CSV table of C-alpha atoms in Angstrom, one decimal:
chain,number,residue,atom,x,y,z
A,1,MET,CA,-38.6,18.4,3.0
A,2,THR,CA,-37.0,18.4,6.3
A,3,GLN,CA,-34.2,21.1,7.3
A,4,SER,CA,-32.4,17.9,7.8
A,5,ALA,CA,-33.0,16.5,3.9
A,6,ARG,CA,-31.8,20.0,2.8
A,7,ARG,CA,-28.8,20.1,5.0
A,8,ALA,CA,-28.3,16.7,3.1
A,9,THR,CA,-29.2,17.9,-0.7
A,10,THR,CA,-26.9,21.2,0.0
A,11,ARG,CA,-23.9,19.3,1.4
A,12,ALA,CA,-24.4,17.2,-2.1
A,13,ALA,CA,-24.6,19.9,-4.4
A,14,LEU,CA,-21.2,21.6,-2.6
A,15,LEU,CA,-18.9,18.6,-3.1
A,16,ALA,CA,-20.3,17.8,-6.4
A,17,ALA,CA,-19.4,21.7,-7.4
A,18,THR,CA,-16.3,21.3,-5.8
A,19,ILE,CA,-15.6,17.7,-8.3
A,20,ASP,CA,-16.4,19.6,-11.2
A,21,SER,CA,-13.9,22.9,-10.1
A,22,LEU,CA,-11.0,20.3,-9.3
A,23,LEU,CA,-11.6,18.5,-12.8
A,24,ALA,CA,-11.7,22.0,-14.5
A,25,GLN,CA,-9.3,24.0,-12.6
A,26,GLY,CA,-7.3,21.9,-10.6
A,27,VAL,CA,-6.4,22.9,-6.6
A,28,ALA,CA,-5.3,26.1,-7.0
A,29,GLY,CA,-8.2,27.5,-9.9
A,30,THR,CA,-10.7,26.7,-7.1
A,31,SER,CA,-12.5,29.1,-5.3
A,32,THR,CA,-15.4,28.9,-2.6
A,33,ARG,CA,-17.0,31.7,-4.6
A,34,GLY,CA,-16.9,29.7,-8.0
A,35,VAL,CA,-17.8,26.4,-6.1
A,36,ALA,CA,-20.9,28.2,-4.6
A,37,GLU,CA,-22.3,29.5,-7.9
A,38,ARG,CA,-21.4,25.8,-9.3
A,39,ALA,CA,-23.8,24.5,-6.4
A,40,GLY,CA,-26.5,27.3,-7.0
A,41,VAL,CA,-25.8,28.0,-3.4
A,42,SER,CA,-25.1,31.5,-1.7
A,43,GLN,CA,-21.2,31.7,0.0
A,44,GLY,CA,-23.1,31.8,3.4
A,45,ALA,CA,-24.4,28.5,2.7
A,46,LEU,CA,-21.0,27.0,1.8
A,47,GLN,CA,-19.6,28.8,4.7
A,48,HIS,CA,-22.0,26.8,6.8
A,49,HIS,CA,-21.3,23.5,5.8
A,50,PHE,CA,-17.2,24.0,5.0
A,51,PRO,CA,-15.6,27.5,7.4
A,52,ASN,CA,-12.4,27.2,4.5
A,53,LYS,CA,-11.5,25.8,1.0
A,54,ALA,CA,-9.4,23.3,2.5
A,55,GLN,CA,-12.0,22.1,4.4
A,56,LEU,CA,-14.2,22.0,1.5
A,57,VAL,CA,-11.3,20.2,-1.4
A,58,GLU,CA,-10.3,17.5,1.6
A,59,ALA,CA,-14.3,16.8,1.7
A,60,ALA,CA,-15.2,16.5,-1.3
A,61,LEU,CA,-11.9,14.7,-2.5
A,62,SER,CA,-12.4,12.1,0.3
A,63,ALA,CA,-15.6,11.7,-0.6
A,64,SER,CA,-15.3,11.0,-4.3
A,65,LEU,CA,-12.0,8.9,-3.8
A,66,VAL,CA,-13.7,6.9,-0.9
A,67,THR,CA,-17.1,5.9,-3.7
A,68,SER,CA,-14.4,5.2,-6.5
A,69,LEU,CA,-12.2,3.2,-4.5
A,70,GLU,CA,-14.8,0.9,-3.0
A,71,GLN,CA,-16.3,0.8,-6.6
A,72,LEU,CA,-12.9,-0.1,-8.3
A,73,LEU,CA,-12.3,-2.9,-6.0
A,74,ALA,CA,-15.7,-4.5,-5.3
A,75,PRO,CA,-15.5,-8.6,-6.2
A,76,PRO,CA,-15.4,-10.4,-7.8
A,77,TYR,CA,-11.7,-11.2,-8.4
A,78,ASP,CA,-10.5,-13.7,-11.1
A,79,ALA,CA,-10.1,-17.1,-8.5
A,80,SER,CA,-8.2,-19.1,-10.8
A,81,SER,CA,-4.9,-18.1,-8.9
A,82,ALA,CA,-2.8,-15.7,-6.4
A,83,PRO,CA,-1.0,-14.5,-9.1
A,84,ALA,CA,-4.0,-13.6,-11.6
A,85,ARG,CA,-6.2,-12.0,-8.1
A,86,ALA,CA,-2.9,-10.1,-7.6
A,87,ALA,CA,-2.4,-8.8,-11.0
A,88,GLU,CA,-6.1,-7.6,-10.8
A,89,LEU,CA,-5.6,-6.0,-7.6
A,90,LEU,CA,-2.9,-3.9,-8.6
A,91,ASP,CA,-4.3,-3.3,-12.2
A,92,ARG,CA,-8.0,-1.4,-10.1
A,93,LEU,CA,-5.1,0.2,-7.7
A,94,TRP,CA,-3.4,1.6,-10.8
A,95,HIS,CA,-6.5,2.6,-12.6
A,96,PHE,CA,-7.6,4.2,-9.8
A,97,HIS,CA,-4.4,6.1,-8.8
A,98,ARG,CA,-4.7,7.5,-12.6
A,99,LEU,CA,-8.6,8.8,-12.3
A,100,PRO,CA,-8.4,12.4,-13.6
A,101,LEU,CA,-9.3,13.3,-9.6
A,102,PHE,CA,-5.8,12.6,-8.9
A,103,GLY,CA,-4.2,15.6,-10.2
A,104,ALA,CA,-6.0,17.7,-7.1
A,105,VAL,CA,-4.9,14.8,-5.0
A,106,PHE,CA,-1.2,15.7,-6.3
A,107,GLU,CA,-2.0,19.2,-5.5
A,108,MET,CA,-3.0,18.9,-2.3
A,109,LEU,CA,-0.1,16.5,-1.3
A,110,ALA,CA,1.9,19.5,-2.3
A,111,LEU,CA,0.0,22.1,0.1
A,112,ALA,CA,0.1,19.5,3.2
A,113,GLN,CA,3.7,19.7,3.4
A,114,GLN,CA,3.1,23.1,3.9
A,115,ASP,CA,0.1,23.6,5.7
A,116,PRO,CA,-0.4,21.3,9.5
A,117,VAL,CA,-4.1,21.3,9.0
A,118,THR,CA,-4.0,20.3,5.9
A,119,ALA,CA,-1.5,17.6,6.5
A,120,GLU,CA,-3.8,16.2,9.0
A,121,ARG,CA,-6.6,16.0,6.7
A,122,THR,CA,-4.8,14.8,3.7
A,123,ALA,CA,-3.1,12.2,6.6
A,124,GLY,CA,-7.0,11.4,7.5
A,125,THR,CA,-8.0,10.7,4.0
A,126,LEU,CA,-4.8,8.5,2.8
A,127,ASP,CA,-5.0,6.3,6.2
A,128,ALA,CA,-8.8,5.6,5.2
A,129,LEU,CA,-8.2,5.0,1.4
A,130,LEU,CA,-5.1,2.1,3.1
A,131,ALA,CA,-7.1,1.3,5.5
A,132,ARG,CA,-10.0,0.1,2.8
A,133,ILE,CA,-7.3,-1.3,0.2
A,134,GLU,CA,-6.0,-3.3,2.8
A,135,ASP,CA,-9.2,-4.5,3.6
A,136,ALA,CA,-9.9,-5.3,-0.1
A,137,ALA,CA,-6.6,-7.1,-0.1
A,138,ALA,CA,-7.1,-9.3,2.7
A,139,ALA,CA,-10.1,-10.8,0.9
A,140,VAL,CA,-7.5,-11.9,-2.9
A,141,LEU,CA,-4.2,-12.2,-1.2
A,142,PRO,CA,-2.8,-15.2,0.9
A,143,ASP,CA,-2.6,-14.4,4.9
A,144,ASP,CA,0.4,-14.5,6.4
A,145,PRO,CA,1.7,-12.2,8.9
A,146,THR,CA,3.8,-10.1,5.9
A,147,ARG,CA,0.6,-9.5,3.9
A,148,ARG,CA,0.1,-5.8,5.2
A,149,THR,CA,3.4,-4.8,4.8
A,150,ARG,CA,3.6,-6.1,1.4
A,151,ILE,CA,0.3,-4.5,0.4
A,152,ARG,CA,1.7,-0.9,1.9
A,153,LEU,CA,4.5,-1.7,-0.4
A,154,ALA,CA,2.5,-2.2,-3.6
A,155,VAL,CA,0.6,0.9,-3.1
A,156,ALA,CA,3.1,2.9,-2.2
A,157,ALA,CA,5.0,2.3,-5.1
A,158,VAL,CA,1.7,2.2,-7.4
A,159,ARG,CA,1.1,6.4,-6.1
A,160,GLY,CA,4.8,6.7,-6.9
A,161,ALA,CA,4.9,5.3,-10.2
A,162,ALA,CA,1.1,7.1,-11.0
A,163,ALA,CA,2.8,10.5,-9.6
A,164,VAL,CA,5.5,10.1,-12.4
A,165,GLU,CA,2.8,9.4,-15.5
A,166,THR,CA,1.6,12.8,-14.7
A,167,ILE,CA,5.0,14.8,-14.8
A,168,PRO,CA,5.0,15.6,-18.8
A,169,GLY,CA,8.3,14.6,-20.6
A,170,ALA,CA,9.4,12.6,-17.8
A,171,GLY,CA,9.3,9.2,-19.5
A,172,GLY,CA,6.4,6.8,-17.7
A,173,SER,CA,6.9,4.9,-15.4
A,174,ASP,CA,7.2,1.6,-17.1
A,175,TRP,CA,4.4,0.2,-15.1
A,176,ASP,CA,4.4,-3.0,-16.9
A,177,LEU,CA,7.8,-3.7,-15.2
A,178,ILE,CA,6.8,-2.5,-11.8
A,179,ARG,CA,3.7,-4.5,-12.0
A,180,ARG,CA,5.6,-7.7,-12.5
A,181,GLY,CA,7.7,-6.9,-9.4
A,182,LEU,CA,4.5,-5.9,-7.5
A,183,ILE,CA,2.5,-9.6,-8.6
A,184,ASP,CA,5.3,-11.3,-6.4
A,185,VAL,CA,5.8,-9.3,-3.9
A,186,LEU,CA,2.0,-9.2,-3.1
A,187,ILE,CA,1.7,-13.5,-3.4
A,188,GLY,CA,5.1,-13.6,-1.3
A,189,GLU,CA,7.1,-14.9,-3.4
A,190,ALA,CA,10.1,-12.1,-3.8
A,191,ARG,CA,10.9,-11.9,0.2
């Protein structure tokens, strides 16, 4: 195995171990030492790839979320009507934002409010995800000058509703009502 292949294998093991730790313990409970142990590598090897916990967590979340989003947004969509395609896009976005990993995402959003480096990295990840959502939506929704704004509005609403869903005792977000309104927004009937 070449050195490049070993590096790629180590990096992949570290990212997978980080995701496992985030799912089991959240951001606060994840440590670089624990991730190194899960991955079967030394602490030095981990630090060679990721100098600190924030970079490790951000890289793992970004890679995992991008992969999950691309899988969820991949065609085909129901081609029967614009409302059906919009509903399917929203359902996929709702499912994505309710993945178990989003607990860690919400923790990172809270950390980003206090740490400029985390904020910059988190913003980059969110921008990359939004760009992929916009690309997928462009193939599904009617083309007009307001489509990007409508997509961003829908994504913000889905993110907010998904965040409320994670709060015990908050009563839920009434996703069905939000979804019906967002279908109209996405197909351009609610301006």
